[in-house]
Short mmCIF file of C-alpha atoms and ligand atoms in Angstrom, two decimals:
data_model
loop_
_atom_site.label_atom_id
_atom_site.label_comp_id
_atom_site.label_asym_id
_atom_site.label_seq_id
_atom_site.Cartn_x
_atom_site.Cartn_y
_atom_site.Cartn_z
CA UNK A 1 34.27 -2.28 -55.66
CA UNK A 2 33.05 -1.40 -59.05
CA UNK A 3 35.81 0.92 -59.44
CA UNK A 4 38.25 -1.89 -59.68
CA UNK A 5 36.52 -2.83 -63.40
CA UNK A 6 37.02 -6.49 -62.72
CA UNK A 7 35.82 -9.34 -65.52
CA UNK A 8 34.00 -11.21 -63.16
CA UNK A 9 32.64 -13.71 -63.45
CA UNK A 10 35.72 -14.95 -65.58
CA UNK A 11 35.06 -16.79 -68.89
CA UNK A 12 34.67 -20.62 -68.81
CA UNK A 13 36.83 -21.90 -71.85
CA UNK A 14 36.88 -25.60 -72.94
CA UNK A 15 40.60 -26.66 -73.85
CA UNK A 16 41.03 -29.08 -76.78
CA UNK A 17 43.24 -31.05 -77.26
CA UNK A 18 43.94 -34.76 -78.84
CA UNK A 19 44.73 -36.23 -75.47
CA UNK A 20 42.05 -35.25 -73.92
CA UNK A 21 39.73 -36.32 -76.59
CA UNK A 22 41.48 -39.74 -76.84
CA UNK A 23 41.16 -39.88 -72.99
CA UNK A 24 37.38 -39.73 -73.26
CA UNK A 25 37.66 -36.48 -70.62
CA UNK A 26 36.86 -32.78 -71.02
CA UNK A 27 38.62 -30.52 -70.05
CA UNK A 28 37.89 -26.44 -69.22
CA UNK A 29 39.79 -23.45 -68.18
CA UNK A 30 38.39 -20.64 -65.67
CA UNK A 31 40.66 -17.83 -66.64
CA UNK A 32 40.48 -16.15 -63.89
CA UNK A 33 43.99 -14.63 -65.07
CA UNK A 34 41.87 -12.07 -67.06
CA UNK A 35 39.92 -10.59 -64.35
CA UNK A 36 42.42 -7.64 -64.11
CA UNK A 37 45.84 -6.80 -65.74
CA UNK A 38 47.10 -6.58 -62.09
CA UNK A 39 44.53 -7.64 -60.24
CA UNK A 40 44.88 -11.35 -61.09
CA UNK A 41 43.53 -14.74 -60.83
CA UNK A 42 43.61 -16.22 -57.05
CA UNK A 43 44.91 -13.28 -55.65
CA UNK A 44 41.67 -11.10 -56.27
CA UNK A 45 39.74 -13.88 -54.91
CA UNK A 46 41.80 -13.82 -51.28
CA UNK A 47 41.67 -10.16 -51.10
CA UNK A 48 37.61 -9.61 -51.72
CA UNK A 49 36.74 -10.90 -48.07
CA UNK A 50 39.56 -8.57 -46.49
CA UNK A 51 38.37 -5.25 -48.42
CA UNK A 52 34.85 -6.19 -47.36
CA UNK A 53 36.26 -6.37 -43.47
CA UNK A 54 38.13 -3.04 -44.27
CA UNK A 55 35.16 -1.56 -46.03
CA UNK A 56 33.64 -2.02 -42.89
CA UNK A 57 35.85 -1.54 -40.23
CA UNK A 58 37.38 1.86 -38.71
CA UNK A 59 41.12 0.83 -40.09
CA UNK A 60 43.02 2.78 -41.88
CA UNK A 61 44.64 0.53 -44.60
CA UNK A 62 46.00 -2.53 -45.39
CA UNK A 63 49.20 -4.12 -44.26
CA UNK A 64 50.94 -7.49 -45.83
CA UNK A 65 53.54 -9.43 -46.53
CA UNK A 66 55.53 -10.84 -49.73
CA UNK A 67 58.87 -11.39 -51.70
CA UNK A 68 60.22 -9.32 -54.24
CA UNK A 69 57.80 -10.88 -56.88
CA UNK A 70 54.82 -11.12 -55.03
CA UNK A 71 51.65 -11.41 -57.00
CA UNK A 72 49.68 -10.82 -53.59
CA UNK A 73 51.11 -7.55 -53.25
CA UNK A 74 51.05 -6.21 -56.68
CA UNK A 75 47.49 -7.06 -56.78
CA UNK A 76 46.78 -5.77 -53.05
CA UNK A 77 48.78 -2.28 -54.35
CA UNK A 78 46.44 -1.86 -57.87
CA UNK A 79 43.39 -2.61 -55.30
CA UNK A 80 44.31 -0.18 -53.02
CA UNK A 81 45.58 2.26 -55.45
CA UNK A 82 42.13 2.08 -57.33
CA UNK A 83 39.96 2.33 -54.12
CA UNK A 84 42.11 4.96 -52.44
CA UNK A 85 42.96 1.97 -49.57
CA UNK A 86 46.25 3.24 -48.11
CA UNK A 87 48.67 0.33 -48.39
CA UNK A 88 52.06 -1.19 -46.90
CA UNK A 89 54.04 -4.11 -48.01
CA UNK A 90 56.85 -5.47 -46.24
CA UNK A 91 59.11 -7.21 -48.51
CA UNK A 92 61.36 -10.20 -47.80
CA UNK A 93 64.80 -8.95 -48.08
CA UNK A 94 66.65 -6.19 -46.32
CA UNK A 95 69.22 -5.77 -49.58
CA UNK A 96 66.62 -4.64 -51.43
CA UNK A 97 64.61 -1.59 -52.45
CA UNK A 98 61.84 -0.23 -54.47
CA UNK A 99 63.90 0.09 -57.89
CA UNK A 100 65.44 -3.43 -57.36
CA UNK A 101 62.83 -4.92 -60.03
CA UNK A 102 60.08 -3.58 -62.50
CA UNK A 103 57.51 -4.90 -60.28
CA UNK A 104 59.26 -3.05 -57.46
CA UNK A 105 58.96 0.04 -59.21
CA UNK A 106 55.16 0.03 -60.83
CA UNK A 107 54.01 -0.77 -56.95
CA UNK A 108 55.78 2.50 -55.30
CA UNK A 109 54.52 4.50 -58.49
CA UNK A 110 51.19 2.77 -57.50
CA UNK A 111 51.48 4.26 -53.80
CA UNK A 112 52.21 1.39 -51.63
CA UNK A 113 54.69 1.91 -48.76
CA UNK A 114 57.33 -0.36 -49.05
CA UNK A 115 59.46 -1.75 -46.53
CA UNK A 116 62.00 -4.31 -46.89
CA UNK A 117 63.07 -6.01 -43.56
CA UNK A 118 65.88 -9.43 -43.35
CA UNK A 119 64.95 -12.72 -44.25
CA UNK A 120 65.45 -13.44 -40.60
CA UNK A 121 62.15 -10.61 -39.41
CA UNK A 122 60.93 -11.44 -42.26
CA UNK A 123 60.21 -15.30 -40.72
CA UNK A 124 58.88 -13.99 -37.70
CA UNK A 125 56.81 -11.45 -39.37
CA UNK A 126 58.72 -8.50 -37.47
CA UNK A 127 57.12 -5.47 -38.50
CA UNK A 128 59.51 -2.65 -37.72
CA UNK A 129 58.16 -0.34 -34.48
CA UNK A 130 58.88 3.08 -35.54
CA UNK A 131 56.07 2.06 -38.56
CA UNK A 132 52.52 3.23 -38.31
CA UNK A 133 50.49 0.35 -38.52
CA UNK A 134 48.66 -0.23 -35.49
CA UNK A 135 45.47 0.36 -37.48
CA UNK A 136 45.98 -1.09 -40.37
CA UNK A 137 43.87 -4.07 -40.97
CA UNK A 138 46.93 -7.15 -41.64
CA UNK A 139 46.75 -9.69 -44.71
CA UNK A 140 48.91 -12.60 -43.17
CA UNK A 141 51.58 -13.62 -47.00
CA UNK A 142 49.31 -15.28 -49.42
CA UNK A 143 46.04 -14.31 -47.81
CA UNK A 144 46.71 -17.75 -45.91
CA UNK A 145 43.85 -17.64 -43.00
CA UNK A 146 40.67 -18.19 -42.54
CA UNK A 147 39.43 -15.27 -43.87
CA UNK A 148 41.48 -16.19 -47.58
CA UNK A 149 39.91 -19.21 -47.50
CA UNK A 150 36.82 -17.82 -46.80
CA UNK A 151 36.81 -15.28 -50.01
CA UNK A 152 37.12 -18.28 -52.39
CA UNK A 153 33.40 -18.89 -51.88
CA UNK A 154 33.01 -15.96 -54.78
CA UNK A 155 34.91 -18.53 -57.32
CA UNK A 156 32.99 -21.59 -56.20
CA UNK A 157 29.81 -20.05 -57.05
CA UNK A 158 30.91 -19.36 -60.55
CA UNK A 159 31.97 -22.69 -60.84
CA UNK A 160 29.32 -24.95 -58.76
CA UNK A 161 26.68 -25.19 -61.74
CA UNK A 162 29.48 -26.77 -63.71
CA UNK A 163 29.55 -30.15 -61.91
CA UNK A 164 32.98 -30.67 -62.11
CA UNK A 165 34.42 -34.58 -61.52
CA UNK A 166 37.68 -33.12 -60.78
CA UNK A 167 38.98 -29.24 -60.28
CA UNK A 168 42.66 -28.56 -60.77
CA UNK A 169 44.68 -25.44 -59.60
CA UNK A 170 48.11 -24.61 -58.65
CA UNK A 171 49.65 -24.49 -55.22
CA UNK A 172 51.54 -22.38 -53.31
CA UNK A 173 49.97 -21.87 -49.79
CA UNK A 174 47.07 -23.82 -50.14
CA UNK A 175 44.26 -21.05 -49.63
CA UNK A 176 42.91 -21.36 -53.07
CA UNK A 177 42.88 -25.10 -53.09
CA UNK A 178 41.18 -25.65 -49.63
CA UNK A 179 38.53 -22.70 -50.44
CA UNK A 180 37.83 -24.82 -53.31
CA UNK A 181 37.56 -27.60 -51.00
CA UNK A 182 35.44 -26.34 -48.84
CA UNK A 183 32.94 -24.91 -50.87
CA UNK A 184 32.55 -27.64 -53.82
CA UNK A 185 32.22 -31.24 -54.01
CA UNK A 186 34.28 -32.14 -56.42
CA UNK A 187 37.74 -33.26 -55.95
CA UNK A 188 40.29 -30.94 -55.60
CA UNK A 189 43.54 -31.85 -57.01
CA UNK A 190 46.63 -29.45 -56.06
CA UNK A 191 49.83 -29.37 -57.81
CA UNK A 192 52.58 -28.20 -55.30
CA UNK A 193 54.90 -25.21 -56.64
CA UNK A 194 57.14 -25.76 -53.57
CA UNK A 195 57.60 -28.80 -51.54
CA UNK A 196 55.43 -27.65 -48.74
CA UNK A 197 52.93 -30.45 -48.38
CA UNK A 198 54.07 -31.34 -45.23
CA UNK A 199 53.62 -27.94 -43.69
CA UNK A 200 50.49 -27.44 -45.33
CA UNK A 201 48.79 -30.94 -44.03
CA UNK A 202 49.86 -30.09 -40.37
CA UNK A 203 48.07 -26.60 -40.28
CA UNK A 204 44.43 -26.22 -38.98
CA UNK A 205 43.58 -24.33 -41.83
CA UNK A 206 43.59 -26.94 -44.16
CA UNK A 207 40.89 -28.71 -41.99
CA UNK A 208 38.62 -26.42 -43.56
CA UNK A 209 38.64 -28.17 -46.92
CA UNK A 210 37.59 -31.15 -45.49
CA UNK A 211 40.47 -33.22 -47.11
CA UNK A 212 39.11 -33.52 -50.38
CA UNK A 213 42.23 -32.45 -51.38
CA UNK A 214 44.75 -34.39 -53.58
CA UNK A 215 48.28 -32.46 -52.91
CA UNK A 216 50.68 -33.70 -55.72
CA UNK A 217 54.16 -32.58 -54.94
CA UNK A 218 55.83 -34.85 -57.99
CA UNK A 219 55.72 -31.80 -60.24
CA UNK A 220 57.41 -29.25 -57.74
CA UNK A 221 60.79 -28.10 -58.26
CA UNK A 222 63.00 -31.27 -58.00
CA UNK A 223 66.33 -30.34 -59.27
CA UNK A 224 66.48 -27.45 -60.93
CA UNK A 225 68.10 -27.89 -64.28
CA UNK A 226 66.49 -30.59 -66.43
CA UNK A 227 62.97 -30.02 -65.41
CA UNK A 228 62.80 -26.76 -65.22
CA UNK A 229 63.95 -26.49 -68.65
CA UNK A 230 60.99 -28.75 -69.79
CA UNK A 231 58.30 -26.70 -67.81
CA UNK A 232 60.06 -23.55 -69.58
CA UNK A 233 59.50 -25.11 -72.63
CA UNK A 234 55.87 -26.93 -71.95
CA UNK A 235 54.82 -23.01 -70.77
CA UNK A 236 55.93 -20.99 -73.82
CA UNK A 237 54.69 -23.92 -76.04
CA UNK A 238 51.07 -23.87 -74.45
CA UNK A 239 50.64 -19.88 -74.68
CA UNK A 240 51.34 -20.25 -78.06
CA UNK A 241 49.32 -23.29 -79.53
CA UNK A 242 45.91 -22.62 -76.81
CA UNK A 243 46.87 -18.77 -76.82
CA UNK A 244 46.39 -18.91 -72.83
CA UNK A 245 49.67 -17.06 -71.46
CA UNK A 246 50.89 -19.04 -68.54
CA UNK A 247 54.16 -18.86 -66.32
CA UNK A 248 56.49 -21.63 -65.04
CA UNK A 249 56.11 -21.30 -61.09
CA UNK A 250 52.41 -21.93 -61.10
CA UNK A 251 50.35 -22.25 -63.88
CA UNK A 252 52.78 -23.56 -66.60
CA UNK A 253 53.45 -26.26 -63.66
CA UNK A 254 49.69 -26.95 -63.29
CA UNK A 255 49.07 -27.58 -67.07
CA UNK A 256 51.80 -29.73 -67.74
CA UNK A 257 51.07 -31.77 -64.68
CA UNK A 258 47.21 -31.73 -65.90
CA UNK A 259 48.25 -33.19 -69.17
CA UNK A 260 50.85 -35.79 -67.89
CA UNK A 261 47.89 -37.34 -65.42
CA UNK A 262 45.59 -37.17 -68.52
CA UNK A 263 48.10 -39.06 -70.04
CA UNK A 264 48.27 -41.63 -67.01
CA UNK A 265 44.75 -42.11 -66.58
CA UNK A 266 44.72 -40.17 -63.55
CA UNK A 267 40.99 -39.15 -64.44
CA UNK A 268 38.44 -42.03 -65.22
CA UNK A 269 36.49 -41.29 -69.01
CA UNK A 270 33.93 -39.26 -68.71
CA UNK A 271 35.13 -37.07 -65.92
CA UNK A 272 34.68 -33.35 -66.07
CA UNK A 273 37.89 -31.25 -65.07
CA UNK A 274 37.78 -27.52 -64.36
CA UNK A 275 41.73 -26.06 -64.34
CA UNK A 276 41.75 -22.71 -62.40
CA UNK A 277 44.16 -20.26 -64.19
CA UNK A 278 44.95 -18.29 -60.96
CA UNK A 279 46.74 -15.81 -62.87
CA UNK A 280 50.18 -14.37 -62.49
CA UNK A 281 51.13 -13.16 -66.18
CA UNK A 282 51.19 -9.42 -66.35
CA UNK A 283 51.77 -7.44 -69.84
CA UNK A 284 54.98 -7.08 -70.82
CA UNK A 285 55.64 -3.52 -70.25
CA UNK A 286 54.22 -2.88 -67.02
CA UNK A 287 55.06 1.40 -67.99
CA UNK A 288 53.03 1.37 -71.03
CA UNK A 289 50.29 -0.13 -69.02
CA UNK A 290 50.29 2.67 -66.16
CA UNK A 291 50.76 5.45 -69.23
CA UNK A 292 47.58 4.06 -70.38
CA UNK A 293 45.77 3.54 -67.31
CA UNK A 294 46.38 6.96 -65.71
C1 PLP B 1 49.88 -17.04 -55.46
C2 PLP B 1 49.64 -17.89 -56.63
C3 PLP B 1 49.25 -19.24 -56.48
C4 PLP B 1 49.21 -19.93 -55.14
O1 PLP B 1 47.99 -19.75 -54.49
P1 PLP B 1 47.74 -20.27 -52.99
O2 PLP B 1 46.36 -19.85 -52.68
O3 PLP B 1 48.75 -19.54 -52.12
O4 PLP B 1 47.97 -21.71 -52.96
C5 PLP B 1 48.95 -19.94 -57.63
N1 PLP B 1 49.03 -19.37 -58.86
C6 PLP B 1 49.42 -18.10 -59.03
C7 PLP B 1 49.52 -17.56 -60.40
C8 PLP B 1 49.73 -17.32 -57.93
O5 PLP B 1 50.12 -16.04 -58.12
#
């Protein structure tokens, strides 16, 4: 896995701020958003388990699942691009196709096969017969399994020796948080992109974290509109001032959620939080990058 050049173990940053010091807390950032342009954040973490098990298993590639901005497949196609992995994504979406968006377009020039299948297979995870899959090793969406859970054990040694109170990260199946959960004993504290909590609570994979986790759904989207304008403007506002790009589905949510429970005495003074920066923010010009790179 060398070939993939990753910055691992990601930098430990301490964020300041005058709410935090009037708070009496401290506050770091594990930016694991600069492990790889690509290759970011949480999403490297779910995948190292499964390209160990392909590594050493007899398949032939990798097969997943995601939607039309999927950071789980971009980062699954650089991967496999980089270590020769043949790849397949199926995409959510039948109307769609592989110039429909720029992200689209730099994973076909990266060599995944894409197919795009209705929202209705997509549910059932219908892959299409006449495909050649049958031994491809399969990444259920979001590395959500056992096995994604499972590869967060990589990021909770990095951040073990840091004797966190309190660890923060954004939410969208729940993999990162209960990996988190299950491997460290501080408190895990999720903030919900989607209002999924339910679903996530009643799954058996979240018994794995041992329910040490705090799933806020308050900050997922609402209405969209008023608050979503304020996260738009919280996000661009925070790249600029602590020069840590974020964006407004996950991590711009996560931040401004971390300050506003700062702000309400969430955290007791003298508690130690640790906000996981899964990722998600690719350069701007995703050609230039590729012109560079190969
Ligand atoms: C996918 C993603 C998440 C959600 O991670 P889960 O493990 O599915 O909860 C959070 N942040 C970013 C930037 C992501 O791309």
């Amino acid at each position: 896995m060398n070939r993939l050049k990753l910055n691992i173990p990601s930098p430990l940053e301490e964020l300041i701020d005058p709410i935090i010091s009037e708070k009496e807390v401290s506050v770091y950032v594990k930016r694991d958003d600069l492990i790889h342009p690509y290759i970011t954040g949480n999403k490297w973490r779910k995948l190292k388990k499964y390209i160990q098990i392909f590594e050493e298993s007899q398949k032939k590639g990798i097969l997943s699942f995601g939607g039309a901005y999927s950071n789980h497949i971009m980062a699954l196609a650089f991967v496999g691009n980089l270590l020769n992995i043949p790849t397949i994504g199926i995409i959510r979406g039948h109307e769609l196709n592989k110039n429909s968006n720029q992200q689209l377009q730099l994973i076909d020039s990266l060599g995944m096969k894409l197919i795009f299948i209705s929202r209705e297979d997509y549910k059932k995870k219908n892959i299409p017969i006449d495909l050649e899959w049958k031994d491809y090793l399969i990444i259920p969406e979001g590395g959500y399994s056992k096995i994604g859970v499972d590869s967060m054990r990589e990021l909770a040694q990095e951040l073990e020796k840091e004797n966190a109170t309190h660890i923060i990260t954004a939410v969208g199946t729940g993999t990162t948080a209960i990996g988190l959960a299950k491997f460290l004993s501080s408190e895990i504290i999720g903030i919900l992109s989607l209002k999924n909590k339910a679903e996530i609570n009643k799954n058996e994979i979240k018994q794995l974290g041992q329910n040490k986790i705090e799933l806020l759904e308050d900050y997922s989207e609402k209405s969209y509109g008023k608050f979503d304008i304020e996260i738009n403007a919280f996000s661009e506002k925070f790249g600029l001032e602590k020069k840590i790009p974020v964006e407004k589905i996950y991590t711009g949510k996560m931040f401004y959620a971390l300050f506003d429970l700062i702000q309400k005495d969430y955290f007791p003074k003298g508690s130690k939080i640790i906000a996981i920066h899964t990722g998600g923010v690719y350069p701007t010009d995703p050609s230039k990058e590729i012109a560079n790179n190969f």
